[in-house]
């Protein structure tokens, strides 16, 4: 199972944080800091895997990829294939890239809830849901369309928006 | 974009937070926003609710408290609009957790939304449920999810399948409800549904054995078909990752195969072909391909595969190891660790490649490879592997040296077949990474050297050489200092030169130089310095010409801030200066350290106890040596018994208690009730005898004890000759061995021991008001016509008695009763009135340089002591 997805910049500022097993906010911040502590000390030419036993408990590993100013970090346990997780990061980033047209850190900052929408279409409760960015984008676009149309509706009286549904 | 115009928008808030230069500014902005949101909540503002919650989620990500927004999530979820619901569910997943009471309130909304006609709203509800579902919710909503597994929309089906996983994890009893629907998911064509379905089956297998049996029976065939289809399918750009078709489905299917095939020969048999196909046909030049191969190998290792398939799998890992990609090497090592237990020989074939990985630039890989190498060591390859590892130790990163050193040491200890090899390897490690060697490791080395008389000369010379080049390695310095202290003359006189050794000339003052360097070295800690002081004292007796120089070095520490060093310095100075006559016997070489006792202790006690007291009691580094000296001379009182008995180690946390415990062990409890132990020859008392003879060079001459009570008269006058020769070790301190002669002896004196050559009488005094304490004055008389030198009296008592020996009046006992030695014993009987005193004694002395020993047991103490 995937335990957490963290996107942070190279200064350690979190940009997207999703824990699939509940962590209180203080604990979340602590975990983010320790992950950053580990990542920031790793050289470029080393493997993408880090044993995360000390941070997330026994049996956990962490895989990360470094893109421009961002670290994409997936934390997972022994039930996942390490190399597949690496590919999943690739899928996630490619999807973001297609969604935002050359994604950059700023896109992520201002659209963090769209990011969540997207992530929820790829990983569902810690399990891989979809690996085709095509499918993910389609789902996200549908949702966005739905939001737009209902936002327009919500400007008119509530009674009207109640009709929305089919 | 945003329909709301008043108040700050989400974008504006993010911008404001980003503009903050300091953490304090950021906190201020967040505080202001939170205050505004709280106000909006209390006004029950509807229009901005979902925007406010979006802001809260951002604030939450930054680590600020947002609990006040939780109820807003519920309100949003209950509202009708899609954007509100979406933000509401998102907030639910991020801000709440399954343990909170609030969550109960959301069950109903979820139920409604799971039955909603809009598939996206159903999707949102499923997603939220999959993230935060509690056991209670699982029971309430399982029927809805089960129904959704059969809806028409594949997007809902796949989400429902993954949601079922969460439900089963929370309530494993529900597994059987999902078996049927899960099995039918495997017949799907839709790729996302298949991935989710296979995953659901895997979790079902974990949750219940019934489900495992059911799926094994019904799905093995379907699963093999899925894998065959996906691996044979032509290029499908949609699910393709780097040219490999749908690696995730591959991996999930392989994983489920592992669950089904584990311990089941039939289904394993059925899978063999497709596994062989995947293992051979998958391209390995891309990460995705390797991910499949990796999973395939794990499955082959996990099921009852044919041996040919297993070899194929291990060879894939072997190829991985030589891959240039760090990630591939890393996972290969991971897998080989698991494979070692399955097929040791096959992994062994890749040993050289694995060894290369120990030298990798990547710390994760190094660590894994080292663990793997450790698993691969056996008697045949230990020498070459150790050599490689030690060679690498020289150039390895500082932060890796600790791990590496620990592993090398444990390999060397575990597999050493000959002492010379062990000693050689340890010396190499000590000189390369002595600072990383744990205390128990070099303690073990010293025990080993002590047990190898023909290698002691070689050891001390090698250490001397090593010290010249790497004296910054703490534990090397310690071992060197210890060895020079013990075997210094072998260094100077080239004793026991081995064939391969190069001749070398070391003068006495060179040896002193080494210890002096160790003592004055800036980085030496108190333990090393204390060991150096003891070594100096020892050398001073081996090399008399250096004595004066050593005294000067020792005296430099008489004002040391460390009390221990200061005290030793003054004592040793006194010994060198004023007690030449006893010095040589005082600092004789330690008896052979008992390996089995040491190993037992090492296993039994945690390592932590070893270092602590070594530093505090440096002389105890040579506890055995005290066997040879008049009791209590070398060190202040309460310890001598400890040193006497605790031969093999120096870890004596609390001298008195440890001493008594030790005795207790020794006496095996027999002496606990002296009445039963009084007849000599009981098993427990024999143990004591054995113990007392450890390290003793002469064979014990057992003498029968004459338990005759004699009158006090014969010895009454003699003690007066003694006090003059009582040594005051600490200069200027008055002798405190007061004579009990002027007090009225209430108890009759006894002859504690008598043989043809020696007589020991005890006279007793008690101080008023302390019935438990007894002062015993032991008087030794020589009945033979030879003078006894190096005379030592030792005593042992059962646990309930505490014994303290004061210094003896002399170590020389004139012949034919022309003088006596007296020694005071202070005994505290903690069970006074219930149990009588009991004591064993041993006397060691030399006649014309011949070692003699006599021993016996005293059971004729007057009653009432």
PDB file of C-alpha atoms in Angstrom, chain A:
ATOM      1  CA  UNK A   1       0.000   0.000   0.000  1.00  0.00           C
ATOM      2  CA  UNK A   2       1.093   3.514  -0.689  1.00  0.00           C
ATOM      3  CA  UNK A   3       1.332   5.340   2.625  1.00  0.00           C
ATOM      4  CA  UNK A   4       1.819   8.885   1.499  1.00  0.00           C
ATOM      5  CA  UNK A   5       2.400  11.134  -1.456  1.00  0.00           C
ATOM      6  CA  UNK A   6       4.383  14.254  -0.808  1.00  0.00           C
ATOM      7  CA  UNK A   7       5.410  16.897  -3.271  1.00  0.00           C
ATOM      8  CA  UNK A   8       7.762  19.496  -1.862  1.00  0.00           C
ATOM      9  CA  UNK A   9      10.106  22.015  -3.299  1.00  0.00           C
ATOM     10  CA  UNK A  10      13.848  21.961  -2.866  1.00  0.00           C
ATOM     11  CA  UNK A  11      13.529  24.295   0.098  1.00  0.00           C
ATOM     12  CA  UNK A  12      11.353  21.787   1.914  1.00  0.00           C
ATOM     13  CA  UNK A  13       8.045  23.668   1.466  1.00  0.00           C
ATOM     14  CA  UNK A  14       5.225  21.167   0.989  1.00  0.00           C
ATOM     15  CA  UNK A  15       3.253  21.626  -2.203  1.00  0.00           C
ATOM     16  CA  UNK A  16       1.015  18.608  -2.065  1.00  0.00           C
ATOM     17  CA  UNK A  17       0.613  16.382   0.947  1.00  0.00           C
ATOM     18  CA  UNK A  18      -1.555  13.307   1.085  1.00  0.00           C
ATOM     19  CA  UNK A  19      -1.325  10.667   3.803  1.00  0.00           C
ATOM     20  CA  UNK A  20      -3.296   7.505   3.233  1.00  0.00           C
ATOM     21  CA  UNK A  21      -3.158   6.542   6.863  1.00  0.00           C
ATOM     22  CA  UNK A  22      -4.169   9.326   9.165  1.00  0.00           C
ATOM     23  CA  UNK A  23      -1.461  11.461  10.740  1.00  0.00           C
ATOM     24  CA  UNK A  24      -2.208  14.438  12.986  1.00  0.00           C
ATOM     25  CA  UNK A  25      -1.082  17.749  11.479  1.00  0.00           C
ATOM     26  CA  UNK A  26       1.930  18.169  13.774  1.00  0.00           C
ATOM     27  CA  UNK A  27       3.088  14.665  12.922  1.00  0.00           C
ATOM     28  CA  UNK A  28       2.624  15.400   9.229  1.00  0.00           C
ATOM     29  CA  UNK A  29       4.890  18.398   9.457  1.00  0.00           C
ATOM     30  CA  UNK A  30       7.466  16.403  11.343  1.00  0.00           C
ATOM     31  CA  UNK A  31       7.416  13.659   8.716  1.00  0.00           C
ATOM     32  CA  UNK A  32       7.737  16.178   5.930  1.00  0.00           C
ATOM     33  CA  UNK A  33      10.723  17.719   7.634  1.00  0.00           C
ATOM     34  CA  UNK A  34      12.441  14.375   8.130  1.00  0.00           C
ATOM     35  CA  UNK A  35      11.825  13.393   4.529  1.00  0.00           C
ATOM     36  CA  UNK A  36      13.280  16.684   3.408  1.00  0.00           C
ATOM     37  CA  UNK A  37      16.243  16.123   5.701  1.00  0.00           C
ATOM     38  CA  UNK A  38      16.946  12.825   3.988  1.00  0.00           C
ATOM     39  CA  UNK A  39      16.390  14.002   0.432  1.00  0.00           C
ATOM     40  CA  UNK A  40      18.335  17.200   0.654  1.00  0.00           C
ATOM     41  CA  UNK A  41      21.450  15.269   1.610  1.00  0.00           C
ATOM     42  CA  UNK A  42      21.328  12.822  -1.242  1.00  0.00           C
ATOM     43  CA  UNK A  43      23.588  13.295  -4.196  1.00  0.00           C
ATOM     44  CA  UNK A  44      22.249  13.316  -7.732  1.00  0.00           C
ATOM     45  CA  UNK A  45      23.874  10.165  -8.924  1.00  0.00           C
ATOM     46  CA  UNK A  46      22.411   7.795  -6.376  1.00  0.00           C
ATOM     47  CA  UNK A  47      19.398   5.514  -6.441  1.00  0.00           C
ATOM     48  CA  UNK A  48      15.889   6.845  -5.996  1.00  0.00           C
ATOM     49  CA  UNK A  49      15.087   4.569  -3.091  1.00  0.00           C
ATOM     50  CA  UNK A  50      15.551   5.310   0.553  1.00  0.00           C
ATOM     51  CA  UNK A  51      14.703   3.032   3.415  1.00  0.00           C
ATOM     52  CA  UNK A  52      12.183   4.943   5.455  1.00  0.00           C
ATOM     53  CA  UNK A  53      11.959   2.673   8.496  1.00  0.00           C
ATOM     54  CA  UNK A  54      13.195   5.393  10.753  1.00  0.00           C
ATOM     55  CA  UNK A  55      10.601   7.872   9.553  1.00  0.00           C
ATOM     56  CA  UNK A  56       7.483   5.930   8.609  1.00  0.00           C
ATOM     57  CA  UNK A  57       7.900   2.743  10.565  1.00  0.00           C
ATOM     58  CA  UNK A  58       9.279  -0.699   9.772  1.00  0.00           C
ATOM     59  CA  UNK A  59       9.137  -2.063   6.258  1.00  0.00           C
ATOM     60  CA  UNK A  60       8.503   1.249   4.570  1.00  0.00           C
ATOM     61  CA  UNK A  61      10.503   2.612   1.712  1.00  0.00           C
ATOM     62  CA  UNK A  62      10.490   5.880  -0.013  1.00  0.00           C
ATOM     63  CA  UNK A  63      10.991   6.565  -3.653  1.00  0.00           C
ATOM     64  CA  UNK A  64      11.511  10.042  -4.942  1.00  0.00           C
ATOM     65  CA  UNK A  65      12.177  11.875  -8.132  1.00  0.00           C
ATOM     66  CA  UNK A  66      13.656  15.268  -8.473  1.00  0.00           C
ATOM     67  CA  UNK A  67      12.191  17.536 -11.177  1.00  0.00           C
ATOM     68  CA  UNK A  68      13.456  21.109 -11.455  1.00  0.00           C
ATOM     69  CA  UNK A  69      12.593  22.677  -8.089  1.00  0.00           C
ATOM     70  CA  UNK A  70      10.389  19.851  -6.885  1.00  0.00           C
ATOM     71  CA  UNK A  71      10.742  16.516  -5.133  1.00  0.00           C
ATOM     72  CA  UNK A  72       8.014  13.980  -5.792  1.00  0.00           C
ATOM     73  CA  UNK A  73       7.990  11.473  -2.969  1.00  0.00           C
ATOM     74  CA  UNK A  74       5.971   8.280  -2.640  1.00  0.00           C
ATOM     75  CA  UNK A  75       6.114   6.357   0.616  1.00  0.00           C
ATOM     76  CA  UNK A  76       5.056   2.729   0.399  1.00  0.00           C
ATOM     77  CA  UNK A  77       5.328  -0.582   2.190  1.00  0.00           C
ATOM     78  CA  UNK A  78       6.479  -4.028   1.131  1.00  0.00           C
ATOM     79  CA  UNK A  79       3.243  -4.764  -0.749  1.00  0.00           C
ATOM     80  CA  UNK A  80       4.317  -2.527  -3.619  1.00  0.00           C
ATOM     81  CA  UNK A  81       6.897  -3.058  -6.298  1.00  0.00           C
ATOM     82  CA  UNK A  82       9.674  -0.479  -5.926  1.00  0.00           C
ATOM     83  CA  UNK A  83      10.305  -0.045  -9.614  1.00  0.00           C
ATOM     84  CA  UNK A  84       6.590   0.234 -10.340  1.00  0.00           C
ATOM     85  CA  UNK A  85       6.368   3.058  -7.806  1.00  0.00           C
ATOM     86  CA  UNK A  86       9.072   4.828  -9.713  1.00  0.00           C
ATOM     87  CA  UNK A  87       6.993   4.470 -12.846  1.00  0.00           C
ATOM     88  CA  UNK A  88       3.929   5.684 -11.008  1.00  0.00           C
ATOM     89  CA  UNK A  89       5.714   8.916 -10.155  1.00  0.00           C
ATOM     90  CA  UNK A  90       6.428   9.208 -13.846  1.00  0.00           C
ATOM     91  CA  UNK A  91       2.750   8.691 -14.655  1.00  0.00           C
ATOM     92  CA  UNK A  92       1.743  11.285 -12.081  1.00  0.00           C
ATOM     93  CA  UNK A  93       4.184  13.861 -13.359  1.00  0.00           C
ATOM     94  CA  UNK A  94       3.325  13.241 -16.995  1.00  0.00           C
ATOM     95  CA  UNK A  95      -0.335  13.650 -16.196  1.00  0.00           C
ATOM     96  CA  UNK A  96       0.311  16.896 -14.358  1.00  0.00           C
ATOM     97  CA  UNK A  97       2.364  18.067 -17.258  1.00  0.00           C
ATOM     98  CA  UNK A  98      -0.417  17.381 -19.732  1.00  0.00           C
ATOM     99  CA  UNK A  99      -2.999  18.887 -17.431  1.00  0.00           C
ATOM    100  CA  UNK A 100      -1.148  22.144 -16.839  1.00  0.00           C
ATOM    101  CA  UNK A 101       0.830  22.354 -20.101  1.00  0.00           C
ATOM    102  CA  UNK A 102       4.405  22.334 -18.880  1.00  0.00           C
ATOM    103  CA  UNK A 103       3.725  22.141 -15.216  1.00  0.00           C
ATOM    104  CA  UNK A 104       5.807  24.281 -12.877  1.00  0.00           C
ATOM    105  CA  UNK A 105       5.886  24.816  -9.161  1.00  0.00           C
ATOM    106  CA  UNK A 106       3.590  27.839  -9.351  1.00  0.00           C
ATOM    107  CA  UNK A 107       0.857  25.806 -11.067  1.00  0.00           C
ATOM    108  CA  UNK A 108       0.964  23.423  -8.219  1.00  0.00           C
ATOM    109  CA  UNK A 109       0.846  26.141  -5.573  1.00  0.00           C
ATOM    110  CA  UNK A 110      -2.229  27.816  -6.959  1.00  0.00           C
ATOM    111  CA  UNK A 111      -4.061  24.695  -8.070  1.00  0.00           C
ATOM    112  CA  UNK A 112      -3.381  22.438  -5.160  1.00  0.00           C
ATOM    113  CA  UNK A 113      -6.954  21.225  -5.045  1.00  0.00           C
ATOM    114  CA  UNK A 114      -6.912  20.345  -8.691  1.00  0.00           C
ATOM    115  CA  UNK A 115      -3.755  18.405  -7.925  1.00  0.00           C
ATOM    116  CA  UNK A 116      -5.690  16.503  -5.295  1.00  0.00           C
ATOM    117  CA  UNK A 117      -8.420  15.798  -7.801  1.00  0.00           C
ATOM    118  CA  UNK A 118      -5.864  14.419 -10.176  1.00  0.00           C
ATOM    119  CA  UNK A 119      -4.083  12.379  -7.548  1.00  0.00           C
ATOM    120  CA  UNK A 120      -7.371  10.876  -6.401  1.00  0.00           C
ATOM    121  CA  UNK A 121      -7.853   9.558  -9.914  1.00  0.00           C
ATOM    122  CA  UNK A 122      -4.464   7.872  -9.872  1.00  0.00           C
ATOM    123  CA  UNK A 123      -4.197   6.613  -6.304  1.00  0.00           C
ATOM    124  CA  UNK A 124      -7.265   5.617  -4.378  1.00  0.00           C
ATOM    125  CA  UNK A 125      -6.980   4.985  -0.650  1.00  0.00           C
ATOM    126  CA  UNK A 126      -3.368   3.952  -1.022  1.00  0.00           C
ATOM    127  CA  UNK A 127      -3.953   1.665  -4.009  1.00  0.00           C
ATOM    128  CA  UNK A 128      -3.126   2.272  -7.634  1.00  0.00           C
ATOM    129  CA  UNK A 129      -6.372   3.150  -9.389  1.00  0.00           C
ATOM    130  CA  UNK A 130      -5.399   4.154 -12.868  1.00  0.00           C
ATOM    131  CA  UNK A 131      -2.097   4.310 -14.693  1.00  0.00           C
ATOM    132  CA  UNK A 132      -3.136   5.738 -17.985  1.00  0.00           C
ATOM    133  CA  UNK A 133      -2.754   9.500 -17.971  1.00  0.00           C
ATOM    134  CA  UNK A 134      -5.257   9.607 -20.809  1.00  0.00           C
ATOM    135  CA  UNK A 135      -7.941   8.117 -18.603  1.00  0.00           C
ATOM    136  CA  UNK A 136      -6.981  10.278 -15.655  1.00  0.00           C
ATOM    137  CA  UNK A 137      -7.173  13.435 -17.713  1.00  0.00           C
ATOM    138  CA  UNK A 138     -10.506  12.442 -19.107  1.00  0.00           C
ATOM    139  CA  UNK A 139     -11.925  11.946 -15.628  1.00  0.00           C
ATOM    140  CA  UNK A 140     -10.467  15.217 -14.381  1.00  0.00           C
ATOM    141  CA  UNK A 141     -11.788  17.142 -17.350  1.00  0.00           C
ATOM    142  CA  UNK A 142     -15.261  15.740 -16.839  1.00  0.00           C
ATOM    143  CA  UNK A 143     -15.171  16.832 -13.218  1.00  0.00           C
ATOM    144  CA  UNK A 144     -13.899  20.287 -14.128  1.00  0.00           C
ATOM    145  CA  UNK A 145     -16.637  20.647 -16.704  1.00  0.00           C
ATOM    146  CA  UNK A 146     -19.201  19.650 -14.146  1.00  0.00           C
ATOM    147  CA  UNK A 147     -17.803  22.167 -11.656  1.00  0.00           C
ATOM    148  CA  UNK A 148     -17.889  24.965 -14.195  1.00  0.00           C
ATOM    149  CA  UNK A 149     -21.446  24.337 -15.194  1.00  0.00           C
ATOM    150  CA  UNK A 150     -22.644  24.031 -11.648  1.00  0.00           C
ATOM    151  CA  UNK A 151     -20.681  27.109 -10.578  1.00  0.00           C
ATOM    152  CA  UNK A 152     -22.652  29.019 -13.155  1.00  0.00           C
ATOM    153  CA  UNK A 153     -25.756  27.542 -11.682  1.00  0.00           C
ATOM    154  CA  UNK A 154     -24.799  28.399  -8.148  1.00  0.00           C
ATOM    155  CA  UNK A 155     -24.904  32.095  -9.013  1.00  0.00           C
ATOM    156  CA  UNK A 156     -28.599  31.727  -9.591  1.00  0.00           C
ATOM    157  CA  UNK A 157     -30.890  30.927  -6.656  1.00  0.00           C
ATOM    158  CA  UNK A 158     -30.316  27.699  -4.778  1.00  0.00           C
ATOM    159  CA  UNK A 159     -33.611  26.263  -5.882  1.00  0.00           C
ATOM    160  CA  UNK A 160     -32.316  26.168  -9.393  1.00  0.00           C
ATOM    161  CA  UNK A 161     -29.095  24.443  -8.512  1.00  0.00           C
ATOM    162  CA  UNK A 162     -31.073  21.734  -6.773  1.00  0.00           C
ATOM    163  CA  UNK A 163     -32.163  20.651 -10.233  1.00  0.00           C
ATOM    164  CA  UNK A 164     -28.622  19.856 -11.059  1.00  0.00           C
ATOM    165  CA  UNK A 165     -28.072  16.218 -10.733  1.00  0.00           C
ATOM    166  CA  UNK A 166     -28.639  14.476 -13.943  1.00  0.00           C
TER     167      UNK A 166
END
